Amino acid sequence: GAGVSQSPSNKVTEKGKDVELRCDPISGHTALYWYRQSLGQGLEFLIYFQGNSAPDKSGLPSDRFSAERTGGSVSTLTIQRTQQEDSAVYLCASSLVGGGDYGYTFGSGTRLTVV
Amino acid sequence: QQPVQSPQAVILREGEDAVINCSSSKALYSVHWYRQKHGEAPVFLMILLKGGEQKGHEKISASFNEKKQQSSLYLTASQLSYSGTYFCGTPGAGNMLTFGGGTRLMVKP
């Protein structure tokens, strides 16, 4: 597609429920990233996929968080047993390749609210 | 480690200039700059790959000093549309960017 597409744009869930967030990167971009942004805060790295390599999960805050990327394209971020502190905007980005030599294109994000 | 940005916030009148700094405690080989308007996703402005190189976007330019491990973003003759939060990003231990805490810029008429 022309840009990075994320869905849903907003998600309200009850504490303890599981949620799935979807990201469809720009076609041809081999690198895909998930970041989290709490209200008024900076961008917190969560996970990074590069092609078919094993993902870099070093930013995931707990084992309740997981992500997969199917066929080198669409990615799904899953949060199990959601907690109130998980409330944030979850941003997906893609770049031509990883390594910092190419700019990131961000999606519009999913605003997650845990009540 | 997260790069450090300064100042944290700045208020300008239209037409004034501003400088935003980004510094790192480790060696850098590239620096990215992004702008995020309220309620929107960050938008890529520019990337600096070589020491001392300056790049430009509209009337926004940036420099990158590898030796000093820092980059500066220069906003010249600011416009209302420049308002937003500016983030610098540097490659971390892996191949992803680590972002600074952001600088909130407000341009008033």
Tab-separated table of N, CA and C in Angstrom, chain B:
chain	number	residue	atom	x	y	z
B	1	GLN	N	21.179	3.106	24.636
B	1	GLN	CA	20.795	4.187	25.534
B	1	GLN	C	20.093	5.293	24.759
B	2	GLN	N	19.153	5.922	25.436
B	2	GLN	CA	18.325	6.939	24.811
B	2	GLN	C	19.132	8.220	24.591
B	3	PRO	N	19.075	8.802	23.379
B	3	PRO	CA	19.717	10.106	23.189
B	3	PRO	C	18.988	11.166	24.008
B	4	VAL	N	19.713	12.227	24.328
B	4	VAL	CA	19.174	13.299	25.147
B	4	VAL	C	18.894	14.509	24.277
B	5	GLN	N	17.674	15.029	24.349
B	5	GLN	CA	17.294	16.200	23.573
B	5	GLN	C	17.179	17.420	24.478
B	6	SER	N	17.519	18.572	23.889
B	6	SER	CA	17.330	19.833	24.596
B	6	SER	C	17.035	20.927	23.586
B	7	PRO	N	16.205	21.914	23.945
B	7	PRO	CA	15.439	21.959	25.188
B	7	PRO	C	14.265	20.984	25.148
B	8	GLN	N	13.563	20.860	26.256
B	8	GLN	CA	12.389	19.989	26.289
B	8	GLN	C	11.205	20.663	25.626
B	9	ALA	N	11.183	21.986	25.678
B	9	ALA	CA	10.081	22.724	25.074
B	9	ALA	C	10.567	24.110	24.682
B	10	VAL	N	9.965	24.651	23.643
B	10	VAL	CA	10.300	25.998	23.202
B	10	VAL	C	9.072	26.641	22.574
B	11	ILE	N	8.910	27.918	22.857
B	11	ILE	CA	7.807	28.685	22.279
B	11	ILE	C	8.404	29.794	21.427
B	12	LEU	N	7.927	29.906	20.218
B	12	LEU	CA	8.440	30.893	19.276
B	12	LEU	C	7.315	31.745	18.735
B	13	ARG	N	7.681	32.911	18.258
B	13	ARG	CA	6.777	33.715	17.436
B	13	ARG	C	7.069	33.356	15.986
B	14	GLU	N	6.074	33.437	15.166
B	14	GLU	CA	6.246	33.188	13.735
B	14	GLU	C	7.414	34.019	13.204
B	15	GLY	N	8.264	33.368	12.444
B	15	GLY	CA	9.407	34.084	11.863
B	15	GLY	C	10.691	33.969	12.667
B	16	GLU	N	10.592	33.516	13.920
B	16	GLU	CA	11.795	33.375	14.751
B	16	GLU	C	12.502	32.051	14.441
B	17	ASP	N	13.730	31.962	14.892
B	17	ASP	CA	14.540	30.768	14.660
B	17	ASP	C	14.652	29.944	15.941
B	18	ALA	N	14.932	28.664	15.782
B	18	ALA	CA	15.129	27.797	16.947
B	18	ALA	C	16.149	26.715	16.606
B	19	VAL	N	16.796	26.208	17.650
B	19	VAL	CA	17.736	25.101	17.510
B	19	VAL	C	17.366	24.019	18.519
B	20	ILE	N	17.305	22.793	18.053
B	20	ILE	CA	17.034	21.649	18.923
B	20	ILE	C	18.248	20.736	18.859
B	21	ASN	N	18.730	20.338	20.019
B	21	ASN	CA	19.932	19.528	20.098
B	21	ASN	C	19.630	18.100	20.506
B	22	CYS	N	20.467	17.198	20.024
B	22	CYS	CA	20.332	15.774	20.320
B	22	CYS	C	21.737	15.240	20.559
B	23	SER	N	21.969	14.656	21.719
B	23	SER	CA	23.308	14.156	22.012
B	23	SER	C	23.231	12.720	22.518
B	24	SER	N	24.296	11.984	22.263
B	24	SER	CA	24.348	10.582	22.636
B	24	SER	C	25.611	10.294	23.422
B	25	SER	N	25.530	9.310	24.299
B	25	SER	CA	26.702	8.921	25.102
B	25	SER	C	27.563	7.902	24.358
B	26	LYS	N	27.089	7.444	23.213
B	26	LYS	CA	27.851	6.457	22.446
B	26	LYS	C	28.073	6.945	21.029
B	27	ALA	N	28.991	6.285	20.355
B	27	ALA	CA	29.325	6.676	18.988
B	27	ALA	C	28.111	6.528	18.074
B	28	LEU	N	27.965	7.476	17.177
B	28	LEU	CA	26.848	7.471	16.245
B	28	LEU	C	27.345	7.370	14.814
B	29	TYR	N	26.597	6.713	13.980
B	29	TYR	CA	26.905	6.774	12.556
B	29	TYR	C	25.755	7.352	11.762
B	30	SER	N	24.609	7.516	12.426
B	30	SER	CA	23.488	8.178	11.769
B	30	SER	C	22.550	8.764	12.808
B	31	VAL	N	21.838	9.793	12.396
B	31	VAL	CA	20.815	10.412	13.246
B	31	VAL	C	19.588	10.686	12.381
B	32	HIS	N	18.439	10.345	12.901
B	32	HIS	CA	17.164	10.628	12.236
B	32	HIS	C	16.459	11.751	12.981
B	33	TRP	N	15.667	12.532	12.233
B	33	TRP	CA	14.787	13.523	12.848
B	33	TRP	C	13.360	13.317	12.360
B	34	TYR	N	12.406	13.400	13.307
B	34	TYR	CA	10.991	13.216	13.020
B	34	TYR	C	10.205	14.341	13.684
B	35	ARG	N	9.062	14.653	13.101
B	35	ARG	CA	8.148	15.631	13.700
B	35	ARG	C	6.795	14.956	13.896
B	36	GLN	N	6.217	15.155	15.062
B	36	GLN	CA	4.911	14.583	15.369
B	36	GLN	C	3.957	15.699	15.765
B	37	LYS	N	2.901	15.863	14.994
B	37	LYS	CA	1.872	16.829	15.352
B	37	LYS	C	0.883	16.143	16.288
B	38	HIS	N	0.209	16.953	17.051
B	38	HIS	CA	-0.685	16.434	18.083
B	38	HIS	C	-1.715	15.468	17.489
B	39	GLY	N	-1.762	14.260	18.057
B	39	GLY	CA	-2.744	13.283	17.616
B	39	GLY	C	-2.398	12.571	16.327
B	40	GLU	N	-1.207	12.830	15.810
B	40	GLU	CA	-0.811	12.200	14.553
B	40	GLU	C	0.429	11.336	14.743
B	41	ALA	N	0.775	10.587	13.708
B	41	ALA	CA	1.970	9.753	13.759
B	41	ALA	C	3.213	10.598	13.487
B	42	PRO	N	4.359	10.177	13.977
B	42	PRO	CA	5.607	10.875	13.635
B	42	PRO	C	5.859	10.807	12.134
B	43	VAL	N	6.398	11.896	11.604
B	43	VAL	CA	6.718	11.973	10.181
B	43	VAL	C	8.212	12.177	10.018
B	44	PHE	N	8.805	11.386	9.153
B	44	PHE	CA	10.240	11.458	8.894
B	44	PHE	C	10.603	12.793	8.245
B	45	LEU	N	11.612	13.470	8.804
B	45	LEU	CA	12.097	14.720	8.227
B	45	LEU	C	13.374	14.503	7.430
B	46	MET	N	14.363	13.921	8.087
B	46	MET	CA	15.633	13.723	7.420
B	46	MET	C	16.508	12.766	8.199
B	47	ILE	N	17.499	12.260	7.498
B	47	ILE	CA	18.496	11.403	8.117
B	47	ILE	C	19.870	11.938	7.764
B	48	LEU	N	20.767	11.924	8.722
B	48	LEU	CA	22.137	12.368	8.503
B	48	LEU	C	23.049	11.181	8.698
B	49	LEU	N	23.825	10.888	7.652
B	49	LEU	CA	24.653	9.693	7.663
B	49	LEU	C	26.143	9.976	7.784
B	50	LYS	N	26.563	11.176	7.394
B	50	LYS	CA	27.995	11.450	7.402
B	50	LYS	C	28.316	12.540	8.411
B	51	GLY	N	29.504	12.516	8.978
B	51	GLY	CA	29.901	13.529	9.937
B	51	GLY	C	29.882	14.903	9.319
B	52	GLY	N	29.279	15.850	10.014
B	52	GLY	CA	29.280	17.234	9.586
B	52	GLY	C	28.327	17.535	8.467
B	53	GLU	N	27.614	16.511	7.981
B	53	GLU	CA	26.731	16.742	6.840
B	53	GLU	C	25.497	17.512	7.270
B	54	GLN	N	25.083	18.454	6.456
B	54	GLN	CA	23.843	19.165	6.700
B	54	GLN	C	22.827	18.791	5.640
B	55	LYS	N	21.613	18.602	6.104
B	55	LYS	CA	20.541	18.317	5.163
B	55	LYS	C	19.422	19.304	5.420
B	56	GLY	N	18.507	19.395	4.477
B	56	GLY	CA	17.430	20.359	4.640
B	56	GLY	C	16.086	19.807	4.250
B	57	HIS	N	15.063	20.362	4.886
B	57	HIS	CA	13.681	20.013	4.590
B	57	HIS	C	12.889	21.276	4.811
B	58	GLU	N	12.314	21.848	3.771
B	58	GLU	CA	11.669	23.155	3.852
B	58	GLU	C	12.736	24.130	4.344
B	59	LYS	N	12.465	24.889	5.394
B	59	LYS	CA	13.481	25.763	5.965
B	59	LYS	C	14.043	25.143	7.233
B	60	ILE	N	14.028	23.826	7.283
B	60	ILE	CA	14.571	23.116	8.420
B	60	ILE	C	15.828	22.394	7.959
B	61	SER	N	16.904	22.596	8.653
B	61	SER	CA	18.154	21.930	8.314
B	61	SER	C	18.731	21.292	9.563
B	62	ALA	N	19.709	20.443	9.364
B	62	ALA	CA	20.311	19.757	10.503
B	62	ALA	C	21.779	19.509	10.244
B	63	SER	N	22.521	19.403	11.317
B	63	SER	CA	23.933	19.062	11.239
B	63	SER	C	24.202	17.865	12.121
B	64	PHE	N	25.311	17.193	11.836
B	64	PHE	CA	25.650	15.975	12.566
B	64	PHE	C	27.151	15.987	12.813
B	65	ASN	N	27.543	16.018	14.060
B	65	ASN	CA	28.952	16.015	14.428
B	65	ASN	C	29.273	14.685	15.085
B	66	GLU	N	29.925	13.802	14.322
B	66	GLU	CA	30.227	12.464	14.830
B	66	GLU	C	31.133	12.512	16.046
B	67	LYS	N	32.128	13.396	15.988
B	67	LYS	CA	33.109	13.451	17.078
B	67	LYS	C	32.446	13.857	18.387
B	68	LYS	N	31.535	14.812	18.294
B	68	LYS	CA	30.851	15.270	19.503
B	68	LYS	C	29.631	14.410	19.833
B	69	GLN	N	29.333	13.458	18.954
B	69	GLN	CA	28.203	12.545	19.165
B	69	GLN	C	26.912	13.331	19.352
B	70	GLN	N	26.726	14.319	18.488
B	70	GLN	CA	25.514	15.102	18.621
B	70	GLN	C	25.027	15.606	17.276
B	71	SER	N	23.753	15.953	17.247
B	71	SER	CA	23.134	16.526	16.066
B	71	SER	C	22.284	17.705	16.501
B	72	SER	N	22.158	18.685	15.617
B	72	SER	CA	21.310	19.834	15.889
B	72	SER	C	20.345	20.049	14.731
B	73	LEU	N	19.124	20.407	15.077
B	73	LEU	CA	18.084	20.707	14.087
B	73	LEU	C	17.844	22.208	14.116
B	74	TYR	N	17.916	22.852	12.971
B	74	TYR	CA	17.768	24.303	12.869
B	74	TYR	C	16.459	24.626	12.158
B	75	LEU	N	15.614	25.378	12.839
B	75	LEU	CA	14.343	25.808	12.240
B	75	LEU	C	14.447	27.315	11.992
B	76	THR	N	14.450	27.677	10.727
B	76	THR	CA	14.663	29.062	10.329
B	76	THR	C	13.348	29.704	9.915
B	77	ALA	N	13.148	30.938	10.353
B	77	ALA	CA	11.930	31.683	9.989
B	77	ALA	C	10.701	30.808	10.211
B	78	SER	N	10.509	30.378	11.447
B	78	SER	CA	9.497	29.375	11.762
B	78	SER	C	8.097	29.784	11.295
B	79	GLN	N	7.353	28.767	10.905
B	79	GLN	CA	5.975	28.945	10.468
B	79	GLN	C	5.060	28.231	11.455
B	80	LEU	N	3.786	28.600	11.432
B	80	LEU	CA	2.821	27.951	12.332
B	80	LEU	C	2.823	26.438	12.150
B	81	SER	N	3.063	26.002	10.919
B	81	SER	CA	3.026	24.568	10.608
B	81	SER	C	4.188	23.800	11.228
B	82	TYR	N	5.166	24.512	11.758
B	82	TYR	CA	6.296	23.826	12.380
B	82	TYR	C	5.963	23.325	13.785
B	83	SER	N	4.863	23.754	14.327
B	83	SER	CA	4.498	23.330	15.677
B	83	SER	C	4.351	21.818	15.747
B	84	GLY	N	4.815	21.263	16.849
B	84	GLY	CA	4.751	19.821	17.047
B	84	GLY	C	5.861	19.390	17.978
B	85	THR	N	6.007	18.090	18.107
B	85	THR	CA	7.092	17.545	18.917
B	85	THR	C	8.136	16.929	17.993
B	86	TYR	N	9.371	17.314	18.195
B	86	TYR	CA	10.466	16.836	17.369
B	86	TYR	C	11.253	15.766	18.128
B	87	PHE	N	11.496	14.662	17.441
B	87	PHE	CA	12.248	13.561	18.020
B	87	PHE	C	13.494	13.290	17.190
B	88	CYS	N	14.601	13.068	17.862
B	88	CYS	CA	15.749	12.514	17.160
B	88	CYS	C	15.788	11.015	17.467
B	89	GLY	N	16.346	10.252	16.553
B	89	GLY	CA	16.455	8.813	16.730
B	89	GLY	C	17.835	8.350	16.311
B	90	THR	N	18.407	7.463	17.078
B	90	THR	CA	19.732	6.938	16.759
B	90	THR	C	19.690	5.413	16.801
B	91	PRO	N	20.473	4.760	15.951
B	91	PRO	CA	20.472	3.291	15.968
B	91	PRO	C	20.943	2.781	17.325
B	92	GLY	N	20.188	1.816	17.870
B	92	GLY	CA	20.519	1.252	19.166
B	92	GLY	C	21.408	0.036	19.045
B	93	ALA	N	21.418	-0.778	20.111
B	93	ALA	CA	22.261	-1.964	20.142
B	93	ALA	C	21.878	-2.923	19.020
B	94	GLY	N	20.612	-2.964	18.696
B	94	GLY	CA	20.155	-3.767	17.563
B	94	GLY	C	20.136	-2.892	16.340
B	95	ASN	N	19.245	-3.122	15.445
B	95	ASN	CA	19.162	-2.304	14.243
B	95	ASN	C	17.941	-1.401	14.243
B	96	MET	N	17.379	-1.158	15.435
B	96	MET	CA	16.230	-0.273	15.506
B	96	MET	C	16.662	1.070	16.068
B	97	LEU	N	15.814	2.089	15.882
B	97	LEU	CA	16.106	3.409	16.419
B	97	LEU	C	15.680	3.508	17.874
B	98	THR	N	16.522	4.192	18.641
B	98	THR	CA	16.156	4.616	19.983
B	98	THR	C	15.907	6.112	19.901
B	99	PHE	N	14.759	6.552	20.394
B	99	PHE	CA	14.367	7.950	20.244
B	99	PHE	C	14.631	8.743	21.519
B	100	GLY	N	14.943	10.020	21.307
B	100	GLY	CA	15.057	10.926	22.428
B	100	GLY	C	13.678	11.227	23.008
B	101	GLY	N	13.669	11.957	24.113
B	101	GLY	CA	12.422	12.240	24.813
B	101	GLY	C	11.526	13.244	24.102
B	102	GLY	N	12.052	13.907	23.084
B	102	GLY	CA	11.239	14.847	22.313
B	102	GLY	C	11.400	16.286	22.768
B	103	THR	N	11.206	17.202	21.826
B	103	THR	CA	11.192	18.640	22.098
B	103	THR	C	9.886	19.195	21.567
B	104	ARG	N	9.103	19.779	22.462
B	104	ARG	CA	7.815	20.358	22.059
B	104	ARG	C	8.042	21.778	21.569
B	105	LEU	N	7.654	22.005	20.340
B	105	LEU	CA	7.806	23.329	19.731
B	105	LEU	C	6.423	23.917	19.474
B	106	MET	N	6.221	25.125	19.948
B	106	MET	CA	4.963	25.821	19.680
B	106	MET	C	5.309	27.143	18.989
B	107	VAL	N	4.726	27.347	17.818
B	107	VAL	CA	4.911	28.591	17.088
B	107	VAL	C	3.617	29.387	17.181
B	108	LYS	N	3.727	30.598	17.689
B	108	LYS	CA	2.548	31.454	17.845
B	108	LYS	C	2.550	32.547	16.785
B	109	PRO	N	1.339	33.011	16.414
B	109	PRO	CA	1.263	34.083	15.397
B	109	PRO	C	1.915	35.376	15.915
